[in-house]
Short mmCIF file of C-alpha atoms and ligand atoms in Angstrom, two decimals:
data_model
loop_
_atom_site.label_atom_id
_atom_site.label_comp_id
_atom_site.label_asym_id
_atom_site.label_seq_id
_atom_site.Cartn_x
_atom_site.Cartn_y
_atom_site.Cartn_z
CA UNK A 8 -35.57 -34.18 9.38
CA UNK A 9 -37.36 -30.74 8.65
CA UNK A 10 -34.07 -29.26 9.29
CA UNK A 11 -32.22 -31.20 6.60
CA UNK A 12 -35.10 -30.55 4.10
CA UNK A 13 -34.50 -27.10 4.66
CA UNK A 14 -30.82 -26.99 4.14
CA UNK A 15 -31.33 -28.97 0.84
CA UNK A 16 -33.70 -26.45 -0.19
CA UNK A 17 -31.35 -23.28 0.47
CA UNK A 18 -28.63 -25.19 -1.05
CA UNK A 19 -30.72 -25.83 -4.29
CA UNK A 20 -31.82 -22.17 -4.04
CA UNK A 21 -28.01 -20.92 -3.86
CA UNK A 22 -27.00 -23.21 -6.39
CA UNK A 23 -29.52 -22.06 -9.01
CA UNK A 24 -28.76 -18.27 -8.41
CA UNK A 25 -25.07 -19.04 -8.72
CA UNK A 26 -25.74 -20.75 -12.16
CA UNK A 27 -27.93 -17.55 -12.85
CA UNK A 28 -25.24 -15.07 -11.98
CA UNK A 29 -23.00 -17.03 -14.50
CA UNK A 30 -25.35 -16.86 -17.46
CA UNK A 31 -26.93 -13.69 -16.80
CA UNK A 32 -25.84 -11.67 -19.87
CA UNK A 33 -28.71 -10.12 -21.23
CA UNK A 34 -28.56 -6.68 -20.01
CA UNK A 35 -29.15 -3.97 -22.69
CA UNK A 36 -26.05 -3.74 -24.71
CA UNK A 37 -24.44 -6.76 -23.51
CA UNK A 38 -22.52 -8.18 -26.50
CA UNK A 39 -23.75 -11.55 -27.14
CA UNK A 40 -20.72 -12.72 -29.44
CA UNK A 41 -18.17 -10.72 -27.91
CA UNK A 42 -16.33 -11.54 -24.57
CA UNK A 43 -17.25 -8.87 -21.90
CA UNK A 44 -16.51 -9.14 -17.93
CA UNK A 45 -19.73 -10.20 -15.92
CA UNK A 46 -19.38 -6.96 -14.16
CA UNK A 47 -17.35 -3.80 -13.31
CA UNK A 48 -14.77 -2.15 -15.64
CA UNK A 49 -12.31 -4.02 -18.02
CA UNK A 50 -9.70 -2.43 -20.34
CA UNK A 51 -6.70 -3.97 -22.06
CA UNK A 52 -6.28 -8.14 -23.02
CA UNK A 53 -3.45 -9.44 -21.02
CA UNK A 54 -1.57 -12.62 -20.54
CA UNK A 55 -2.74 -14.14 -23.66
CA UNK A 56 -1.45 -17.77 -23.62
CA UNK A 57 -2.67 -21.19 -25.11
CA UNK A 58 -2.04 -24.04 -23.18
CA UNK A 59 -3.08 -27.60 -23.08
CA UNK A 60 -6.25 -26.84 -25.36
CA UNK A 61 -7.50 -23.79 -23.15
CA UNK A 62 -7.12 -20.43 -24.29
CA UNK A 63 -6.40 -17.91 -21.45
CA UNK A 64 -7.41 -14.42 -21.51
CA UNK A 65 -6.59 -12.08 -18.40
CA UNK A 66 -7.76 -8.39 -18.77
CA UNK A 67 -7.15 -5.19 -16.99
CA UNK A 68 -9.97 -5.30 -14.45
CA UNK A 69 -11.09 -3.10 -11.69
CA UNK A 70 -13.76 -5.42 -9.56
CA UNK A 71 -15.13 -2.31 -7.57
CA UNK A 72 -16.23 0.08 -9.95
CA UNK A 73 -17.47 0.71 -13.92
CA UNK A 74 -14.63 2.99 -14.21
CA UNK A 75 -10.89 2.52 -14.10
CA UNK A 76 -9.07 1.89 -10.99
CA UNK A 77 -6.56 0.12 -9.00
CA UNK A 78 -5.67 -2.57 -11.61
CA UNK A 79 -5.98 -6.57 -11.08
CA UNK A 80 -5.78 -9.38 -14.05
CA UNK A 81 -9.12 -10.69 -14.41
CA UNK A 82 -9.21 -14.16 -15.85
CA UNK A 83 -11.32 -16.07 -18.47
CA UNK A 84 -10.79 -19.30 -20.44
CA UNK A 85 -12.18 -20.81 -23.90
CA UNK A 86 -11.58 -23.79 -25.80
CA UNK A 87 -12.31 -21.93 -29.03
CA UNK A 88 -11.73 -18.42 -28.20
CA UNK A 89 -15.46 -17.55 -28.95
CA UNK A 90 -17.31 -19.16 -25.79
CA UNK A 91 -15.90 -17.91 -22.55
CA UNK A 92 -15.81 -18.97 -18.82
CA UNK A 93 -15.33 -16.53 -16.27
CA UNK A 94 -12.57 -17.57 -13.76
CA UNK A 95 -11.58 -15.95 -10.67
CA UNK A 96 -9.34 -12.93 -10.42
CA UNK A 97 -5.54 -14.02 -11.32
CA UNK A 98 -3.54 -10.97 -9.93
CA UNK A 99 -4.15 -8.59 -7.13
CA UNK A 100 -2.35 -5.25 -6.66
CA UNK A 101 0.21 -5.60 -4.10
CA UNK A 102 2.95 -3.46 -2.04
CA UNK A 103 4.29 -2.90 -5.28
CA UNK A 104 1.46 -1.40 -6.99
CA UNK A 105 -1.31 -1.86 -9.63
CA UNK A 106 -1.18 -4.78 -11.73
CA UNK A 107 -0.92 -2.98 -15.27
CA UNK A 108 -0.86 -4.83 -18.68
CA UNK A 109 1.48 -7.76 -19.65
CA UNK A 110 1.89 -11.03 -21.40
CA UNK A 111 2.22 -14.48 -20.26
CA UNK A 112 4.66 -17.53 -21.74
CA UNK A 113 4.41 -21.33 -21.25
CA UNK A 114 8.26 -21.82 -20.06
CA UNK A 115 8.51 -25.35 -21.78
CA UNK A 116 12.34 -25.63 -20.88
CA UNK A 117 11.84 -24.52 -17.41
CA UNK A 118 14.49 -21.81 -18.09
CA UNK A 119 12.60 -19.88 -15.06
CA UNK A 120 13.24 -22.81 -12.63
CA UNK A 121 9.50 -22.44 -11.55
CA UNK A 122 8.55 -25.87 -12.69
CA UNK A 123 7.29 -28.50 -10.08
CA UNK A 124 7.71 -31.88 -10.78
CA UNK A 125 8.70 -31.57 -14.31
CA UNK A 126 5.43 -29.77 -15.10
CA UNK A 127 6.27 -26.58 -17.35
CA UNK A 128 4.85 -23.29 -15.51
CA UNK A 129 3.20 -20.54 -16.82
CA UNK A 130 5.01 -17.55 -16.42
CA UNK A 131 3.21 -14.07 -16.39
CA UNK A 132 5.26 -10.75 -17.07
CA UNK A 133 3.31 -7.43 -16.15
CA UNK A 134 3.93 -4.02 -15.28
CA UNK A 135 3.77 -2.93 -11.46
CA UNK A 136 2.46 0.60 -11.33
CA UNK A 137 3.13 2.13 -8.14
CA UNK A 138 0.46 5.07 -7.33
CA UNK A 139 2.28 6.28 -4.28
CA UNK A 140 5.61 6.97 -6.58
CA UNK A 141 3.31 8.35 -9.07
CA UNK A 142 1.47 10.88 -6.38
CA UNK A 143 4.94 11.99 -5.08
CA UNK A 144 5.96 13.16 -8.27
CA UNK A 145 8.79 10.39 -9.19
CA UNK A 146 9.10 9.19 -12.54
CA UNK A 147 10.35 5.64 -11.82
CA UNK A 148 6.92 4.40 -10.66
CA UNK A 149 6.40 1.70 -13.41
CA UNK A 150 8.47 -1.40 -13.34
CA UNK A 151 8.13 -5.10 -14.57
CA UNK A 152 7.52 -7.89 -12.59
CA UNK A 153 6.74 -11.69 -13.13
CA UNK A 154 4.47 -14.15 -11.39
CA UNK A 155 4.10 -18.01 -12.43
CA UNK A 156 1.70 -20.80 -12.09
CA UNK A 157 2.30 -24.35 -11.48
CA UNK A 158 -1.55 -25.48 -11.68
CA UNK A 159 -2.20 -24.35 -15.59
CA UNK A 160 -3.23 -20.76 -15.01
CA UNK A 161 -5.71 -21.23 -11.88
CA UNK A 162 -3.63 -19.89 -9.08
CA UNK A 163 -0.52 -17.50 -9.39
CA UNK A 164 2.58 -16.87 -7.30
CA UNK A 165 4.32 -13.50 -7.36
CA UNK A 166 7.93 -14.18 -7.76
CA UNK A 167 9.56 -12.93 -4.36
CA UNK A 168 12.55 -10.94 -6.01
CA UNK A 169 10.30 -8.54 -8.04
CA UNK A 170 10.90 -6.23 -10.26
CA UNK A 171 12.85 -8.03 -12.89
CA UNK A 172 13.04 -4.68 -14.81
CA UNK A 173 13.78 -1.82 -13.14
CA UNK A 174 12.67 1.64 -14.19
CA UNK A 175 15.59 3.89 -15.53
CA UNK A 176 13.89 7.31 -15.04
CA UNK A 177 11.12 6.92 -17.81
CA UNK A 178 7.51 7.85 -16.73
CA UNK A 179 5.93 5.61 -19.18
CA UNK A 180 7.81 2.17 -18.85
CA UNK A 181 5.30 -0.49 -19.46
CA UNK A 182 3.31 -3.52 -20.99
CA UNK A 183 6.01 -5.95 -21.70
CA UNK A 184 5.25 -8.46 -24.18
CA UNK A 185 7.71 -11.49 -24.06
CA UNK A 186 8.22 -14.16 -26.74
CA UNK A 187 10.60 -17.02 -27.14
CA UNK A 188 13.24 -16.45 -29.71
CA UNK A 189 14.04 -19.92 -30.76
CA UNK A 190 17.21 -18.89 -32.94
CA UNK A 191 19.41 -17.89 -30.28
CA UNK A 192 17.14 -19.57 -27.53
CA UNK A 193 16.36 -16.62 -25.58
CA UNK A 194 13.23 -14.67 -24.44
CA UNK A 195 12.63 -11.28 -25.64
CA UNK A 196 10.60 -8.73 -24.16
CA UNK A 197 8.72 -5.80 -26.16
CA UNK A 198 8.41 -2.91 -23.66
CA UNK A 199 6.72 0.50 -24.41
CA UNK A 200 8.84 3.16 -23.10
CA UNK A 201 7.19 6.47 -23.57
CA UNK A 202 7.89 7.18 -27.42
CA UNK A 203 9.50 4.42 -28.53
CA UNK A 204 10.00 0.58 -28.08
CA UNK A 205 12.76 -0.96 -25.94
CA UNK A 206 13.97 -4.75 -26.44
CA UNK A 207 15.53 -6.68 -23.62
CA UNK A 208 16.48 -10.26 -23.62
CA UNK A 209 16.68 -13.01 -20.90
CA UNK A 210 17.71 -16.45 -20.35
CA UNK A 211 15.49 -17.20 -17.35
CA UNK A 212 12.58 -14.68 -17.31
CA UNK A 213 14.07 -13.11 -14.28
CA UNK A 214 17.44 -11.40 -15.62
CA UNK A 215 16.77 -9.04 -18.29
CA UNK A 216 19.52 -7.08 -20.69
CA UNK A 217 18.59 -4.10 -22.70
CA UNK A 218 19.09 -4.78 -26.40
CA UNK A 219 18.01 -1.84 -28.67
CA UNK A 220 15.50 0.83 -29.17
CA UNK A 221 13.14 1.44 -32.10
CA UNK A 222 10.62 4.19 -32.98
CA UNK A 223 11.83 7.48 -31.85
CA UNK A 224 11.67 8.81 -34.99
CA UNK A 225 9.11 6.34 -36.61
CA UNK A 226 5.62 6.06 -36.68
CA UNK A 227 2.84 8.18 -35.30
CA UNK A 228 3.51 10.29 -32.26
CA UNK A 229 0.23 11.79 -31.41
CA UNK A 230 0.31 10.10 -27.87
CA UNK A 231 2.10 7.84 -25.76
CA UNK A 232 3.18 4.45 -27.06
CA UNK A 233 1.64 1.56 -25.35
CA UNK A 234 0.90 -2.30 -25.42
CA UNK A 235 3.42 -3.46 -27.93
CA UNK A 236 3.59 -6.91 -29.68
CA UNK A 237 6.61 -8.44 -31.65
CA UNK A 238 5.48 -11.49 -33.81
CA UNK A 239 6.77 -13.33 -37.04
CA UNK A 240 4.39 -14.02 -39.73
CA UNK A 241 5.09 -16.16 -42.63
CA UNK A 242 5.02 -14.69 -46.14
CA UNK A 243 5.72 -17.39 -49.08
CA UNK A 244 8.01 -19.20 -46.88
CA UNK A 245 9.79 -16.24 -45.55
CA UNK A 246 9.40 -14.68 -42.00
CA UNK A 247 8.25 -10.92 -41.85
CA UNK A 248 8.43 -9.64 -38.30
CA UNK A 249 5.45 -7.42 -37.19
CA UNK A 250 5.67 -4.81 -34.41
CA UNK A 251 2.34 -3.67 -33.26
CA UNK A 252 2.11 -0.33 -31.09
CA UNK A 253 -0.89 0.99 -29.64
CA UNK A 254 -0.94 4.73 -29.39
CA UNK A 255 -3.22 7.24 -27.32
CA UNK A 256 -4.09 9.58 -28.50
CA UNK A 257 -2.97 10.07 -31.98
CA UNK A 258 -5.11 7.40 -33.87
CA UNK A 259 -6.41 8.10 -37.50
CA UNK A 260 -9.86 8.80 -36.30
CA UNK A 261 -9.00 10.45 -32.77
CA UNK A 262 -8.14 8.76 -29.59
CA UNK A 263 -6.89 5.37 -29.22
CA UNK A 264 -5.56 2.85 -31.94
CA UNK A 265 -2.96 0.38 -32.80
CA UNK A 266 -0.38 0.93 -35.41
CA UNK A 267 2.19 -1.64 -36.76
CA UNK A 268 5.54 -1.71 -38.64
CA UNK A 269 6.76 -4.52 -40.64
CA UNK A 270 10.50 -5.56 -40.77
CA UNK A 271 13.26 -7.64 -39.84
CA UNK A 272 14.27 -8.81 -36.34
CA UNK A 273 17.61 -10.40 -35.74
CA UNK A 274 17.44 -11.03 -31.90
CA UNK A 275 18.62 -7.83 -30.96
CA UNK A 276 17.66 -5.06 -33.59
CA UNK A 277 14.06 -4.34 -35.34
CA UNK A 278 14.82 -3.39 -38.79
CA UNK A 279 12.07 -1.69 -40.21
CA UNK A 280 11.24 -1.84 -44.13
CA UNK A 281 9.73 1.53 -43.52
CA UNK A 282 9.20 4.14 -40.86
CA UNK A 283 5.73 4.95 -41.91
CA UNK A 284 2.73 3.92 -39.83
CA UNK A 285 0.33 1.44 -40.94
CA UNK A 286 -3.09 0.72 -38.98
CA UNK A 287 -4.12 -2.64 -38.07
CA UNK A 288 -7.70 -1.17 -37.48
CA UNK A 289 -8.91 2.21 -38.40
CA UNK A 290 -11.80 2.29 -36.60
CA UNK A 291 -12.53 4.09 -33.18
CA UNK A 292 -12.76 1.01 -30.95
CA UNK A 293 -10.02 -1.44 -31.02
CA UNK A 294 -7.26 -0.68 -28.71
CA UNK A 295 -4.31 -2.44 -26.76
CA UNK A 296 -4.78 -5.41 -28.87
CA UNK A 297 -1.90 -8.35 -28.89
CA UNK A 298 -1.57 -12.08 -30.06
CA UNK A 299 -2.09 -15.15 -28.22
CA UNK A 300 1.42 -16.84 -27.30
CA UNK A 301 2.03 -20.46 -27.84
CA UNK A 302 -0.57 -20.73 -30.86
CA UNK A 303 1.93 -22.49 -33.32
CA UNK A 304 1.87 -21.30 -36.77
CA UNK A 305 -1.32 -19.27 -36.22
CA UNK A 306 -1.33 -15.45 -35.00
CA UNK A 307 -4.47 -14.46 -33.18
CA UNK A 308 -5.16 -11.03 -32.30
CA UNK A 309 -7.52 -9.59 -29.78
CA UNK A 310 -8.12 -5.95 -29.03
CA UNK A 311 -10.10 -4.09 -26.38
CA UNK A 312 -13.18 -2.60 -28.13
CA UNK A 313 -13.12 0.78 -26.67
CA UNK A 314 -11.57 4.18 -26.94
CA UNK A 315 -9.74 6.10 -23.88
CA UNK A 316 -11.48 9.43 -25.08
CA UNK A 317 -15.08 7.79 -23.94
CA UNK A 318 -14.38 4.57 -22.38
CA UNK A 319 -15.64 5.52 -18.93
CA UNK A 320 -18.74 7.17 -19.84
CA UNK A 321 -20.22 4.94 -22.23
CA UNK A 322 -23.86 3.96 -21.57
CA UNK A 323 -23.64 0.58 -19.89
CA UNK A 324 -24.08 0.50 -16.21
CA UNK A 325 -23.24 -2.90 -14.56
CA UNK A 326 -20.05 -3.67 -16.87
CA UNK A 327 -17.99 -1.60 -19.20
CA UNK A 328 -16.53 -2.58 -22.54
CA UNK A 329 -15.69 -5.91 -24.54
CA UNK A 330 -12.89 -7.60 -26.65
CA UNK A 331 -13.21 -7.55 -30.40
CA UNK A 332 -13.70 -10.86 -32.15
CA UNK A 333 -10.51 -12.52 -32.12
CA UNK A 334 -8.66 -12.10 -35.43
CA UNK A 335 -6.06 -14.22 -37.43
CA UNK A 336 -3.28 -12.17 -38.92
CA UNK A 337 -1.58 -12.92 -42.06
CA UNK A 338 0.66 -10.91 -44.66
CA UNK A 339 -0.90 -9.70 -47.80
CA UNK A 340 1.00 -7.85 -50.71
CA UNK A 341 -0.69 -5.08 -52.66
CA UNK A 342 1.56 -3.80 -55.69
CA UNK A 343 4.94 -4.12 -53.98
CA UNK A 344 4.09 -3.67 -50.48
CA UNK A 345 3.30 -5.97 -47.72
CA UNK A 346 0.49 -5.27 -45.04
CA UNK A 347 -1.01 -7.32 -42.06
CA UNK A 348 -4.65 -8.35 -42.85
CA UNK A 349 -6.94 -9.34 -40.18
CA UNK A 350 -10.17 -11.75 -40.56
CA UNK A 351 -12.52 -13.37 -37.85
CA UNK A 352 -10.89 -16.72 -36.59
CA UNK A 353 -12.17 -19.87 -38.33
CA UNK A 354 -13.79 -20.97 -34.67
CA UNK A 355 -16.54 -18.31 -35.61
CA UNK A 356 -18.19 -21.41 -37.52
CA UNK A 357 -19.47 -22.78 -34.11
CA UNK A 358 -21.82 -20.01 -34.11
CA UNK A 359 -22.58 -19.43 -37.35
CA UNK A 360 -25.90 -20.33 -38.87
CA UNK A 361 -26.13 -21.19 -42.84
CA UNK A 362 -26.15 -18.37 -44.89
CA UNK A 363 -28.82 -16.67 -46.54
CA UNK A 364 -29.07 -15.02 -49.57
CA UNK A 365 -30.87 -11.70 -49.06
CA UNK A 366 -29.81 -10.09 -52.39
CA UNK A 367 -33.40 -10.24 -53.87
CA UNK A 368 -35.20 -9.48 -50.76
CA UNK A 369 -33.78 -8.50 -47.19
CA UNK A 370 -36.17 -9.90 -44.68
CA UNK A 371 -36.34 -8.36 -40.85
CA UNK A 372 -32.98 -9.27 -39.34
CA UNK A 373 -31.70 -9.97 -35.81
CA UNK A 374 -28.30 -9.14 -34.33
CA UNK A 375 -25.68 -10.78 -33.79
CA UNK A 376 -25.36 -11.35 -37.30
CA UNK A 377 -22.73 -11.44 -40.20
CA UNK A 378 -23.35 -9.44 -43.35
CA UNK A 379 -21.39 -10.32 -46.40
CA UNK A 380 -21.41 -8.29 -49.38
CA UNK A 381 -19.50 -8.52 -52.60
CA UNK A 382 -19.73 -6.10 -55.61
CA UNK A 383 -18.44 -6.51 -59.23
CA UNK A 384 -16.57 -3.06 -59.08
CA UNK A 385 -16.28 -0.13 -56.56
CA UNK A 386 -19.28 2.00 -56.41
CA UNK A 387 -20.54 4.44 -53.75
CA UNK A 388 -22.91 2.56 -51.17
CA UNK A 389 -24.28 2.43 -47.80
CA UNK A 390 -25.27 -0.48 -45.78
CA UNK A 391 -27.62 0.87 -43.28
CA UNK A 392 -28.49 -0.92 -40.17
CA UNK A 393 -31.37 0.76 -38.19
CA UNK A 394 -34.51 0.52 -35.73
CA UNK A 395 -38.26 2.00 -36.07
CA UNK A 396 -36.85 4.80 -33.92
CA UNK A 397 -34.94 6.31 -36.97
CA UNK A 398 -31.65 5.38 -35.39
CA UNK A 399 -29.31 4.34 -37.96
CA UNK A 400 -25.94 3.14 -38.39
CA UNK A 401 -24.12 3.47 -41.76
CA UNK A 402 -21.22 1.40 -42.95
CA UNK A 403 -20.09 1.94 -46.61
CA UNK A 404 -17.72 3.13 -49.28
CA UNK A 405 -17.22 6.62 -51.07
CA UNK A 406 -15.70 6.08 -54.77
CA UNK A 407 -14.40 9.49 -55.11
CA UNK A 408 -12.00 9.55 -52.17
CA UNK A 409 -11.45 5.59 -52.05
CA UNK A 410 -12.16 5.13 -48.86
CA UNK A 411 -14.73 2.97 -46.48
CA UNK A 412 -16.68 4.61 -43.61
CA UNK A 413 -18.67 3.84 -40.46
CA UNK A 414 -21.07 6.65 -39.71
CA UNK A 415 -22.58 6.50 -35.97
CA UNK A 416 -23.82 10.04 -35.83
CA UNK A 417 -27.43 8.93 -35.85
CA UNK A 418 -26.70 5.77 -34.29
CA UNK A 419 -28.73 6.31 -30.88
CA UNK A 420 -27.34 7.39 -27.78
CA UNK A 421 -24.26 9.57 -28.88
CA UNK A 422 -24.27 12.57 -26.56
CA UNK A 423 -22.23 11.17 -23.50
CA UNK A 424 -18.99 12.39 -25.03
CA UNK A 425 -18.38 14.90 -28.02
CA UNK A 426 -15.91 12.84 -29.71
CA UNK A 427 -18.38 9.78 -30.14
CA UNK A 428 -20.67 10.85 -32.78
CA UNK A 429 -18.83 11.06 -35.80
CA UNK A 430 -18.14 9.57 -39.41
CA UNK A 431 -15.16 7.67 -39.43
CA UNK A 432 -12.98 6.87 -42.36
CA UNK A 433 -10.63 4.22 -43.66
CA UNK A 434 -8.59 3.98 -46.81
CA UNK A 435 -9.33 1.24 -49.41
CA UNK A 436 -5.94 -0.56 -49.65
CA UNK A 437 -6.84 -3.37 -51.90
CA UNK A 438 -6.17 -2.88 -55.74
CA UNK A 439 -8.79 -5.50 -56.72
CA UNK A 440 -11.70 -4.24 -58.73
CA UNK A 441 -14.03 -6.48 -56.86
CA UNK A 442 -14.91 -5.10 -53.39
CA UNK A 443 -15.52 -7.82 -50.60
CA UNK A 444 -16.75 -6.36 -47.20
CA UNK A 445 -17.71 -8.85 -44.19
CA UNK A 446 -19.71 -7.13 -41.14
CA UNK A 447 -19.60 -8.92 -37.86
CA UNK A 448 -22.49 -7.19 -35.93
CA UNK A 449 -23.32 -7.73 -32.31
CA UNK A 450 -25.78 -5.88 -30.45
CA UNK A 451 -23.47 -2.83 -29.92
CA UNK A 452 -20.51 -3.26 -31.86
CA UNK A 453 -19.78 -3.62 -35.64
CA UNK A 454 -16.39 -5.01 -37.21
CA UNK A 455 -15.68 -4.42 -40.89
CA UNK A 456 -13.41 -6.60 -42.54
CA UNK A 457 -12.88 -5.31 -46.31
CA UNK A 458 -11.08 -7.13 -48.98
CA UNK A 459 -9.99 -10.12 -47.08
CA UNK A 460 -8.89 -7.97 -44.08
CA UNK A 461 -6.64 -5.64 -45.59
CA UNK A 462 -8.90 -2.54 -44.12
CA UNK A 463 -10.69 -3.06 -40.94
CA UNK A 464 -12.63 -1.02 -38.89
CA UNK A 465 -14.53 -1.34 -35.60
CA UNK A 466 -16.76 0.77 -33.96
CA UNK A 467 -19.29 0.49 -31.02
CA UNK A 468 -22.82 1.96 -30.90
CA UNK A 469 -25.79 2.06 -28.41
CA UNK A 470 -29.22 2.51 -30.13
CA UNK A 471 -32.30 2.76 -28.05
CA UNK A 472 -33.87 0.17 -29.46
CA UNK A 473 -32.09 -3.22 -31.04
CA UNK A 474 -31.46 -2.85 -34.73
CA UNK A 475 -33.48 -5.31 -36.87
CA UNK A 476 -33.56 -3.52 -40.37
CA UNK A 477 -31.27 -3.52 -43.47
CA UNK A 478 -31.21 -1.82 -46.48
CA UNK A 479 -28.56 -0.78 -49.10
CA UNK A 480 -28.53 2.71 -50.34
CA UNK A 481 -26.48 4.27 -53.27
CA UNK A 482 -27.09 7.29 -55.48
CA UNK A 483 -25.87 4.94 -58.38
CA UNK A 484 -26.89 1.56 -59.41
CA UNK A 485 -24.91 -0.83 -57.23
CA UNK A 486 -23.22 -3.77 -59.18
CA UNK A 487 -23.91 -6.46 -56.50
CA UNK A 488 -22.53 -9.81 -56.75
CA UNK A 489 -23.93 -11.41 -53.85
CA UNK A 490 -25.64 -10.19 -50.37
CA UNK A 491 -25.86 -12.64 -47.53
CA UNK A 492 -26.63 -12.91 -43.79
CA UNK A 493 -25.54 -15.17 -41.21
CA UNK A 494 -27.10 -15.27 -37.90
CA UNK A 495 -24.79 -15.73 -35.10
CA UNK A 496 -25.53 -17.71 -31.99
CA UNK A 497 -25.25 -16.15 -28.48
CA UNK A 498 -22.09 -17.50 -27.04
CA UNK A 499 -23.47 -17.41 -23.35
CA UNK A 500 -26.24 -19.75 -23.72
C1 FRU B 608 -3.40 0.64 -22.21
C2 FRU B 608 -3.09 1.19 -20.75
C3 FRU B 608 -1.64 0.43 -20.59
C4 FRU B 608 -1.49 0.06 -19.13
C5 FRU B 608 -2.86 -0.16 -18.73
C6 FRU B 608 -3.51 0.36 -17.32
O1 FRU B 608 -4.86 1.18 -22.33
O2 FRU B 608 -2.81 2.50 -20.29
O3 FRU B 608 -0.78 1.15 -21.15
O4 FRU B 608 -0.78 -0.99 -18.89
O5 FRU B 608 -3.75 0.37 -19.86
O6 FRU B 608 -4.67 -0.20 -17.05
#
């Protein structure tokens, strides 16, 4: 009897520590409203697919260290893209190599033949990176492979005839993003191939034919092209195709960043309206972002909230980095030009308290929280978020150059990398006189959505002590229309 009692108590203790492990999310700098891995290293979001009411998020994961290493696909699930449940690792490295970035689709018509008992399979399309090939000086060590799941993403089976796209001799040959091109009933793979994008098509996700290339003479080329995405957005009843391409280095504020092109896609070629680069996010910390597949008419983007310049040395120990807030993409027109605007998904309402008016008097605040500010006309200003240790983060607008900025030069711990402490700028694209900005502030990140998402900036920071003060400063009178604070509730509780 005593023996049974003993076992019962041990089981209780084990259960409790397991629950505790799942919910322990209060370390210093641990994001409270953004997805981050329970522990160890994470980079790009991967395989984002919506299926049976669940948003799946896979991610580049190295479970043995807090710096980059042999890549796996970590896995998390959510019903609202805000609250997440950690799942077990979905894909492990194998004899073909590490599991690099890629995408996932629901194969509704069973084109792949992977269905069992009529249940549509999920198919993941990813890059195999062979470290031995790389070490031996070859240039064909990255190729595309697939895996499928017949239990709604819980477990994955790698296809026996991998790889499905062989390497033609291009060193950087990776990050397949696959979508269904309904008009011609075929799959399109958008692949980053060194300094351009290569499009492939397939009827069954297994046999791929090269269709075209884009970008050798378009856009920014300060670094290698990675993690592309091709997606249609509706604009006044017409389809506008967006080609998203991450680039590292060569971002507008140094290091990694994500550019995009707008144009048409005819099933074979991407035909850009312009070959000039536009930036999805001007800040230093939004990289490798792509959109969820199978979300109907909604296009929801999620990025990795870091920068390859310093990602491996940011001052967090048990885990490294987080994802951005999921953002809904839409087309907006300014004068005669089209842009992609991004705003936090409406599901944020689930963690938002009632907005409070702080325009008369700013109380002591705590973050995570949202700051919403409206001004009748453009005027210089800085929103200063700080603590009593004189550490501060400035987010503002400079009228003379018509630019928004984030200044983290005095934001706290900044000396872990020389490129970290800086003031970052982004052009104001809107032509409206009213300025409207919304800041999503977590304990170690800020996301600035200006003018309904036309100009976006994301930056991380590491104050010695949490910020709890806010003030607005300007050399001139600020034509304030409104200033509101929205408390955001911890997603892990
Ligand atoms: C982008 C990237 C991808 C690659 C992955 C490896 O951040 O370099 O191109 O697939 O990370 O982890």
